[in-house]
mmCIF file of C-alpha atoms and ligand atoms in Angstrom:
data_model
loop_
_atom_site.group_PDB
_atom_site.id
_atom_site.type_symbol
_atom_site.label_atom_id
_atom_site.label_comp_id
_atom_site.label_asym_id
_atom_site.label_seq_id
_atom_site.Cartn_x
_atom_site.Cartn_y
_atom_site.Cartn_z
ATOM 1 C CA MET A 239 89.366 101.182 71.230
ATOM 2 C CA ASP A 240 87.052 100.151 68.066
ATOM 3 C CA LEU A 241 88.387 99.777 64.783
ATOM 4 C CA ALA A 242 85.181 98.955 62.422
ATOM 5 C CA THR A 243 84.824 98.892 59.019
ATOM 6 C CA VAL A 244 81.727 98.413 56.483
ATOM 7 C CA VAL A 245 82.118 95.490 54.052
ATOM 8 C CA PRO A 246 79.944 94.237 50.998
ATOM 9 C CA HIS A 247 79.736 90.535 52.828
ATOM 10 C CA PHE A 248 82.204 88.820 55.547
ATOM 11 C CA PRO A 249 85.398 87.872 54.181
ATOM 12 C CA ARG A 250 86.211 84.490 53.053
ATOM 13 C CA PRO A 251 89.339 82.803 54.488
ATOM 14 C CA GLY A 252 92.069 83.843 52.306
ATOM 15 C CA GLU A 253 89.716 86.616 50.660
ATOM 16 C CA THR A 254 90.903 90.683 50.729
ATOM 17 C CA LEU A 255 87.996 92.386 50.566
ATOM 18 C CA GLN A 256 88.068 97.035 50.693
ATOM 19 C CA GLY A 257 85.668 98.311 53.148
ATOM 20 C CA ASN A 258 83.848 101.383 52.144
ATOM 21 C CA ARG A 259 84.315 103.268 55.712
ATOM 22 C CA PHE A 260 87.245 103.520 58.572
ATOM 23 C CA LEU A 261 85.672 104.481 62.091
ATOM 24 C CA VAL A 262 88.348 104.627 65.028
ATOM 25 C CA ALA A 263 85.531 104.993 68.509
ATOM 26 C CA PRO A 264 86.610 104.551 71.507
ATOM 27 C CA GLY A 265 85.032 100.964 72.607
ATOM 28 C CA GLY A 266 85.132 98.014 75.300
ATOM 29 C CA LYS A 267 82.164 96.708 77.068
ATOM 30 C CA GLY A 268 83.240 98.258 80.218
ATOM 31 C CA GLY A 269 83.268 101.484 78.751
ATOM 32 C CA ASN A 270 80.395 100.974 76.197
ATOM 33 C CA GLN A 271 77.761 99.912 79.198
ATOM 34 C CA ALA A 272 79.004 103.023 81.399
ATOM 35 C CA ILE A 273 78.203 105.331 78.199
ATOM 36 C CA ALA A 274 75.527 103.878 77.926
ATOM 37 C CA ALA A 275 74.049 103.866 81.801
ATOM 38 C CA ALA A 276 75.342 107.695 81.652
ATOM 39 C CA ARG A 277 73.887 109.004 78.992
ATOM 40 C CA LEU A 278 70.602 107.747 80.348
ATOM 41 C CA GLY A 279 70.684 109.252 83.273
ATOM 42 C CA ALA A 280 72.923 107.003 86.077
ATOM 43 C CA ASN A 281 75.863 108.243 88.031
ATOM 44 C CA VAL A 282 78.567 106.051 87.072
ATOM 45 C CA ALA A 283 81.954 105.244 88.526
ATOM 46 C CA LEU A 284 83.879 102.872 86.025
ATOM 47 C CA ILE A 285 87.334 100.615 87.258
ATOM 48 C CA ALA A 286 88.590 99.686 84.340
ATOM 49 C CA CYS A 287 92.637 99.650 82.848
ATOM 50 C CA VAL A 288 93.317 101.297 79.945
ATOM 51 C CA GLY A 289 97.242 100.797 77.937
ATOM 52 C CA ASN A 290 100.032 102.395 77.511
ATOM 53 C CA ASP A 291 99.644 103.343 74.098
ATOM 54 C CA GLU A 292 97.714 105.777 71.831
ATOM 55 C CA PHE A 293 94.880 104.684 72.669
ATOM 56 C CA GLY A 294 94.634 104.516 76.472
ATOM 57 C CA PRO A 295 94.756 108.580 76.941
ATOM 58 C CA ARG A 296 91.878 108.819 73.948
ATOM 59 C CA LEU A 297 89.896 106.030 75.849
ATOM 60 C CA LEU A 298 90.294 107.676 79.501
ATOM 61 C CA ALA A 299 89.048 111.689 77.743
ATOM 62 C CA SER A 300 85.983 109.704 76.027
ATOM 63 C CA LEU A 301 84.789 108.415 79.133
ATOM 64 C CA GLN A 302 85.484 111.808 81.348
ATOM 65 C CA ALA A 303 83.808 113.470 78.745
ATOM 66 C CA GLU A 304 80.787 111.669 79.206
ATOM 67 C CA GLY A 305 81.179 112.407 82.923
ATOM 68 C CA ILE A 306 81.916 109.520 84.272
ATOM 69 C CA ASP A 307 84.156 109.377 87.721
ATOM 70 C CA CYS A 308 86.901 107.306 85.969
ATOM 71 C CA SER A 309 89.087 107.744 89.166
ATOM 72 C CA GLY A 310 89.176 104.005 89.095
ATOM 73 C CA VAL A 311 90.508 103.752 85.757
ATOM 74 C CA VAL A 312 94.416 102.970 85.815
ATOM 75 C CA THR A 313 97.021 102.472 82.617
ATOM 76 C CA SER A 314 98.922 99.465 82.308
ATOM 77 C CA GLU A 315 102.113 99.153 82.731
ATOM 78 C CA HIS A 316 103.353 96.410 79.760
ATOM 79 C CA ALA A 317 100.148 96.356 77.822
ATOM 80 C CA ALA A 318 98.669 98.401 74.615
ATOM 81 C CA SER A 319 94.463 99.041 75.217
ATOM 82 C CA GLY A 320 92.239 96.061 74.499
ATOM 83 C CA ILE A 321 90.994 96.377 70.486
ATOM 84 C CA ALA A 322 87.553 95.366 69.090
ATOM 85 C CA MET A 323 88.311 94.497 65.049
ATOM 86 C CA VAL A 324 84.885 95.407 64.067
ATOM 87 C CA VAL A 325 83.322 93.949 60.366
ATOM 88 C CA VAL A 326 79.842 95.504 59.185
ATOM 89 C CA ASP A 327 78.124 94.229 56.445
ATOM 90 C CA HIS A 328 75.165 95.126 54.373
ATOM 91 C CA THR A 329 72.753 94.452 56.242
ATOM 92 C CA GLY A 330 74.377 95.840 59.810
ATOM 93 C CA ASN A 331 75.134 92.100 61.189
ATOM 94 C CA ASN A 332 78.658 92.483 62.863
ATOM 95 C CA SER A 333 81.647 89.989 63.059
ATOM 96 C CA ILE A 334 83.533 91.307 65.930
ATOM 97 C CA VAL A 335 87.845 89.433 67.123
ATOM 98 C CA THR A 336 89.054 90.998 70.088
ATOM 99 C CA VAL A 337 92.172 91.277 71.697
ATOM 100 C CA GLN A 338 92.190 91.592 75.575
ATOM 101 C CA GLY A 339 95.509 94.023 75.583
ATOM 102 C CA SER A 340 95.103 96.169 79.016
ATOM 103 C CA ASN A 341 91.779 94.731 80.432
ATOM 104 C CA GLY A 342 93.746 91.384 81.312
ATOM 105 C CA ASP A 343 95.805 93.875 83.857
ATOM 106 C CA LEU A 344 92.855 95.055 85.830
ATOM 107 C CA THR A 345 93.381 92.874 88.856
ATOM 108 C CA PRO A 346 91.718 92.583 92.020
ATOM 109 C CA GLN A 347 94.619 94.276 93.611
ATOM 110 C CA GLN A 348 93.467 97.488 91.441
ATOM 111 C CA VAL A 349 89.824 96.613 92.608
ATOM 112 C CA ALA A 350 90.443 96.286 95.927
ATOM 113 C CA ARG A 351 91.483 100.392 95.989
ATOM 114 C CA HIS A 352 88.222 101.092 95.217
ATOM 115 C CA VAL A 353 86.367 98.904 97.649
ATOM 116 C CA ASP A 354 85.017 102.426 99.398
ATOM 117 C CA SER A 355 83.412 103.299 96.405
ATOM 118 C CA LEU A 356 81.887 100.414 95.106
ATOM 119 C CA ALA A 357 80.834 99.537 98.610
ATOM 120 C CA THR A 358 78.387 102.731 97.947
ATOM 121 C CA ALA A 359 77.078 101.488 94.769
ATOM 122 C CA ARG A 360 73.917 100.522 93.931
ATOM 123 C CA MET A 361 74.526 98.490 91.305
ATOM 124 C CA ILE A 362 77.497 97.199 89.918
ATOM 125 C CA VAL A 363 77.965 96.092 86.070
ATOM 126 C CA CYS A 364 80.687 93.439 85.209
ATOM 127 C CA ASP A 365 81.681 91.933 82.312
ATOM 128 C CA LEU A 366 84.164 89.106 81.610
ATOM 129 C CA THR A 367 86.939 91.248 79.147
ATOM 130 C CA VAL A 368 88.581 91.436 82.793
ATOM 131 C CA PRO A 369 89.982 88.115 84.186
ATOM 132 C CA VAL A 370 87.596 86.353 86.438
ATOM 133 C CA ALA A 371 89.627 86.463 89.335
ATOM 134 C CA THR A 372 89.399 89.977 88.919
ATOM 135 C CA VAL A 373 85.645 89.458 88.526
ATOM 136 C CA GLU A 374 85.393 87.446 91.632
ATOM 137 C CA SER A 375 86.717 90.235 93.898
ATOM 138 C CA VAL A 376 84.318 92.388 93.096
ATOM 139 C CA LEU A 377 81.623 89.860 93.648
ATOM 140 C CA SER A 378 83.252 89.324 96.566
ATOM 141 C CA THR A 379 82.600 93.168 97.711
ATOM 142 C CA ALA A 380 79.738 93.111 96.033
ATOM 143 C CA ARG A 381 78.467 90.522 98.514
ATOM 144 C CA GLN A 382 79.580 91.673 101.626
ATOM 145 C CA SER A 383 78.002 95.201 100.998
ATOM 146 C CA GLY A 384 74.286 93.645 99.859
ATOM 147 C CA ILE A 385 74.737 95.105 96.714
ATOM 148 C CA PRO A 386 73.180 94.029 93.481
ATOM 149 C CA VAL A 387 75.498 92.770 90.846
ATOM 150 C CA LEU A 388 74.131 92.952 87.102
ATOM 151 C CA LEU A 389 76.935 90.210 85.302
ATOM 152 C CA ASN A 390 77.011 90.591 81.212
ATOM 153 C CA ALA A 391 79.067 86.944 80.477
ATOM 154 C CA SER A 392 80.788 88.280 78.091
ATOM 155 C CA PRO A 393 83.129 87.327 75.928
ATOM 156 C CA VAL A 394 82.637 83.359 77.411
ATOM 157 C CA GLN A 395 84.064 80.165 75.674
ATOM 158 C CA SER A 396 83.012 77.665 78.078
ATOM 159 C CA PRO A 397 80.730 76.886 80.647
ATOM 160 C CA GLU A 398 83.246 77.284 83.173
ATOM 161 C CA PRO A 399 82.217 80.708 84.615
ATOM 162 C CA ALA A 400 78.160 79.264 85.324
ATOM 163 C CA ARG A 401 79.576 78.844 88.973
ATOM 164 C CA LEU A 402 79.745 83.090 89.735
ATOM 165 C CA LEU A 403 75.795 82.771 89.119
ATOM 166 C CA PRO A 404 74.630 81.660 92.731
ATOM 167 C CA GLN A 405 76.243 85.213 92.848
ATOM 168 C CA ILE A 406 74.857 87.280 90.441
ATOM 169 C CA ARG A 407 71.586 89.260 90.874
ATOM 170 C CA TYR A 408 70.758 90.474 86.842
ATOM 171 C CA LEU A 409 72.224 88.335 84.299
ATOM 172 C CA VAL A 410 72.451 89.272 80.920
ATOM 173 C CA VAL A 411 73.776 86.922 77.800
ATOM 174 C CA ASN A 412 73.416 87.118 74.184
ATOM 175 C CA GLU A 413 71.651 84.112 72.314
ATOM 176 C CA VAL A 414 75.134 82.530 71.724
ATOM 177 C CA GLU A 415 76.617 83.375 75.198
ATOM 178 C CA ALA A 416 73.427 81.606 76.720
ATOM 179 C CA ALA A 417 74.379 78.621 74.812
ATOM 180 C CA THR A 418 77.607 78.051 75.525
ATOM 181 C CA LEU A 419 76.880 79.108 79.710
ATOM 182 C CA SER A 420 74.558 76.730 79.707
ATOM 183 C CA ALA A 421 76.178 74.002 77.152
ATOM 184 C CA ARG A 422 72.476 73.878 75.623
ATOM 185 C CA PRO A 423 71.610 74.758 71.619
ATOM 186 C CA VAL A 424 69.732 77.923 71.775
ATOM 187 C CA ASP A 425 68.075 77.969 68.409
ATOM 188 C CA SER A 426 64.318 79.320 69.422
ATOM 189 C CA ILE A 427 62.559 81.733 71.531
ATOM 190 C CA ASP A 428 61.635 78.596 73.516
ATOM 191 C CA ASP A 429 65.261 77.243 73.204
ATOM 192 C CA ALA A 430 65.720 80.708 74.744
ATOM 193 C CA LYS A 431 62.891 80.307 77.924
ATOM 194 C CA ALA A 432 64.687 76.630 78.392
ATOM 195 C CA VAL A 433 68.104 77.981 78.924
ATOM 196 C CA ALA A 434 66.861 81.333 80.863
ATOM 197 C CA SER A 435 65.139 78.609 83.342
ATOM 198 C CA ALA A 436 68.288 76.597 83.503
ATOM 199 C CA LEU A 437 70.503 79.161 84.246
ATOM 200 C CA HIS A 438 68.422 80.774 87.054
ATOM 201 C CA ASP A 439 68.357 77.160 88.452
ATOM 202 C CA ALA A 440 72.574 77.411 87.856
ATOM 203 C CA GLY A 441 72.156 79.945 90.287
ATOM 204 C CA ALA A 442 70.981 83.445 88.828
ATOM 205 C CA THR A 443 68.148 85.596 90.309
ATOM 206 C CA HIS A 444 67.054 87.317 87.286
ATOM 207 C CA VAL A 445 68.407 85.968 83.794
ATOM 208 C CA LEU A 446 67.610 87.898 80.352
ATOM 209 C CA VAL A 447 68.344 86.316 77.028
ATOM 210 C CA THR A 448 68.944 88.863 73.914
ATOM 211 C CA LEU A 449 68.422 87.550 70.711
ATOM 212 C CA GLY A 450 69.247 90.173 68.371
ATOM 213 C CA ALA A 451 65.803 92.019 66.077
ATOM 214 C CA ARG A 452 63.867 89.429 68.118
ATOM 215 C CA GLY A 453 63.905 90.875 71.162
ATOM 216 C CA VAL A 454 64.215 89.337 74.887
ATOM 217 C CA VAL A 455 63.471 86.532 76.778
ATOM 218 C CA ALA A 456 63.586 86.575 80.464
ATOM 219 C CA HIS A 457 63.283 84.684 83.211
ATOM 220 C CA PHE A 458 62.480 86.637 86.385
ATOM 221 C CA GLU A 459 61.865 85.872 89.953
ATOM 222 C CA THR A 460 58.975 87.563 91.405
ATOM 223 C CA ASP A 461 56.893 87.420 94.927
ATOM 224 C CA HIS A 462 54.574 84.891 92.845
ATOM 225 C CA GLY A 463 56.919 82.804 91.611
ATOM 226 C CA ALA A 464 59.144 82.641 88.342
ATOM 227 C CA GLN A 465 57.870 84.015 85.257
ATOM 228 C CA VAL A 466 59.200 83.264 81.517
ATOM 229 C CA ALA A 467 58.429 85.964 79.313
ATOM 230 C CA PHE A 468 59.146 86.909 75.743
ATOM 231 C CA PHE A 469 59.720 90.524 74.678
ATOM 232 C CA PRO A 470 59.959 91.515 71.139
ATOM 233 C CA ALA A 471 62.063 94.247 70.006
ATOM 234 C CA SER A 472 60.928 97.519 68.503
ATOM 235 C CA PRO A 473 61.135 97.033 65.170
ATOM 236 C CA VAL A 474 63.471 99.346 63.217
ATOM 237 C CA THR A 475 66.042 99.378 60.570
ATOM 238 C CA ALA A 476 69.222 98.166 61.068
ATOM 239 C CA VAL A 477 72.657 99.922 60.498
ATOM 240 C CA ASP A 478 74.871 98.693 62.483
ATOM 241 C CA THR A 479 74.252 96.312 65.690
ATOM 242 C CA THR A 480 77.546 96.726 67.109
ATOM 243 C CA GLY A 481 76.836 98.007 70.868
ATOM 244 C CA ALA A 482 73.652 97.010 70.659
ATOM 245 C CA GLY A 483 73.769 94.024 73.859
ATOM 246 C CA ASP A 484 76.233 97.004 75.977
ATOM 247 C CA THR A 485 73.491 99.648 74.849
ATOM 248 C CA PHE A 486 70.689 96.995 76.611
ATOM 249 C CA ALA A 487 73.245 96.405 79.210
ATOM 250 C CA GLY A 488 73.752 99.447 80.700
ATOM 251 C CA ALA A 489 70.074 100.885 79.931
ATOM 252 C CA PHE A 490 68.735 98.305 82.175
ATOM 253 C CA ALA A 491 71.039 98.719 85.118
ATOM 254 C CA THR A 492 70.214 102.301 84.975
ATOM 255 C CA ALA A 493 66.011 101.625 84.778
ATOM 256 C CA ILE A 494 66.665 98.854 87.756
ATOM 257 C CA VAL A 495 68.831 101.281 89.668
ATOM 258 C CA GLY A 496 65.903 103.900 88.784
ATOM 259 C CA GLY A 497 63.481 101.728 90.035
ATOM 260 C CA ALA A 498 61.639 100.569 87.484
ATOM 261 C CA SER A 499 60.026 96.656 87.421
ATOM 262 C CA GLY A 500 61.970 94.155 85.384
ATOM 263 C CA PRO A 501 59.484 94.069 82.285
ATOM 264 C CA ARG A 502 59.686 98.368 82.337
ATOM 265 C CA ALA A 503 63.259 98.040 82.707
ATOM 266 C CA ILE A 504 63.207 95.766 79.777
ATOM 267 C CA ALA A 505 60.888 98.175 77.741
ATOM 268 C CA PHE A 506 63.552 100.867 78.024
ATOM 269 C CA ALA A 507 66.684 98.364 77.423
ATOM 270 C CA GLN A 508 65.278 97.813 74.096
ATOM 271 C CA ALA A 509 64.155 101.130 73.335
ATOM 272 C CA ALA A 510 67.353 102.305 73.911
ATOM 273 C CA ALA A 511 68.969 99.541 72.015
ATOM 274 C CA ALA A 512 66.959 100.028 68.973
ATOM 275 C CA THR A 513 67.906 103.299 68.611
ATOM 276 C CA CYS A 514 71.953 102.085 68.839
ATOM 277 C CA VAL A 515 71.586 99.900 66.039
ATOM 278 C CA THR A 516 70.148 102.586 63.212
ATOM 279 C CA ARG A 517 73.116 104.430 63.822
ATOM 280 C CA ALA A 518 77.015 103.475 62.735
ATOM 281 C CA GLY A 519 79.279 102.516 65.313
ATOM 282 C CA ALA A 520 78.873 101.677 68.837
ATOM 283 C CA ALA A 521 79.883 104.040 71.598
ATOM 284 C CA PRO A 522 79.085 106.982 69.043
ATOM 285 C CA SER A 523 75.532 105.034 68.578
ATOM 286 C CA ILE A 524 74.550 105.167 72.221
ATOM 287 C CA PRO A 525 71.580 107.342 72.642
ATOM 288 C CA TYR A 526 70.549 109.968 75.319
ATOM 289 C CA LEU A 527 67.910 109.604 77.325
ATOM 290 C CA HIS A 528 66.061 112.595 75.478
ATOM 291 C CA GLU A 529 66.290 109.928 72.184
ATOM 292 C CA ILE A 530 64.115 107.707 73.353
ATOM 293 C CA GLY A 531 60.782 107.525 73.404
ATOM 294 C CA ILE A 532 59.990 105.762 76.934
ATOM 295 C CA ASP A 533 60.740 106.738 80.642
ATOM 296 C CA PHE A 534 61.873 104.091 82.723
ATOM 297 C CA ARG A 535 60.290 105.977 85.753
ATOM 298 C CA SER A 536 56.594 105.253 84.884
ATOM 299 C CA ASN A 537 56.209 101.726 85.895
HETATM 300 P P1 ADP B 219 74.655 91.754 71.653
HETATM 301 O O1 ADP B 219 75.339 92.951 70.769
HETATM 302 O O2 ADP B 219 75.349 91.084 72.512
HETATM 303 O O3 ADP B 219 74.730 90.000 70.598
HETATM 304 P P2 ADP B 219 71.959 91.570 70.921
HETATM 305 O O4 ADP B 219 71.937 91.693 69.333
HETATM 306 O O5 ADP B 219 70.911 90.492 71.209
HETATM 307 O O6 ADP B 219 73.083 91.670 71.388
HETATM 308 O O7 ADP B 219 71.026 92.994 70.982
HETATM 309 C C1 ADP B 219 70.795 93.282 72.434
HETATM 310 C C2 ADP B 219 69.449 93.765 72.351
HETATM 311 O O8 ADP B 219 69.189 94.896 71.426
HETATM 312 C C3 ADP B 219 68.479 92.457 71.550
HETATM 313 O O9 ADP B 219 67.601 92.122 72.914
HETATM 314 C C4 ADP B 219 67.302 94.105 71.499
HETATM 315 O O10 ADP B 219 66.656 94.562 72.018
HETATM 316 C C5 ADP B 219 68.573 94.835 70.722
HETATM 317 N N1 ADP B 219 68.506 95.285 68.947
HETATM 318 C C6 ADP B 219 69.642 93.998 68.192
HETATM 319 N N2 ADP B 219 69.249 93.905 67.346
HETATM 320 C C7 ADP B 219 68.220 94.757 66.905
HETATM 321 C C8 ADP B 219 67.656 95.407 65.753
HETATM 322 N N3 ADP B 219 68.470 94.404 64.358
HETATM 323 N N4 ADP B 219 66.462 95.750 65.344
HETATM 324 C C9 ADP B 219 65.602 96.144 66.843
HETATM 325 N N5 ADP B 219 66.471 95.585 67.732
HETATM 326 C C10 ADP B 219 67.707 95.356 67.885
#
């Protein structure tokens, strides 16, 4: 669940600030990415764990209302729901503290109960808000069934999850995550290109490094060899960038599953993410297909 407020500037240590709005909205990376894909036209099933607190039923209901198959969503016996405390400044930038909560209770055993539904997927989208052992169990099912995996390697605190990359078809990371995962700085577009190629060399087939308002650097493997390119973002006035990365990942996956080329899928996903940043909140700001002036099906 996202607990968000808008402040004149980010608080300094010891400072008490008055926020001028307070928003409680369903959130979480997996949920947001599922909502993005569903609103943009994909058939989506979610495997996740909500908390045994008052937010749990609210999160579940909000996902069901999007038409997402939630038969794989369980309720933790012990933990409260995962929380993101979001502070947005006057420029639309955010600062977020997350609490893993019930996300940490999603076990490989729970995933194993949904192997049949996983095995029929056209793409599996994972993030690192759940235990790495659980992600590994999903990767193993994906490998056995030949299903491509998109990993949004977030949150990431060390280069350790880079060992998963040989099993990843599409790696999506923002610049901070790219730097952490590769243990190399990302201060420029050229740095992002070098890191995208390094993460490809570490095993991911295609690598997308999102650079906020600047756009995306991608390393694509093609029949004609590697293509490393920068794709500028759609210019918009940002109100709140929360959820931009999740919208991008869900939209990109939807476009690829729909048959789009990599560059076309990036254009579609950037258009969706740009719309998201013009509105407040994460899940509430994720656009529907008709709100995006670009169709991923025309390559
Ligand atoms: P995350 O939310 O994971 O940190 P980014 O901030 O890199 O991800 O944003 C993901 C994508 O969203 C960007 O690559 C871009 O396409 C779009 N985006 C983010 N911020 C803006 C912005 N201010 N203006 C236009 N597009 C944006």
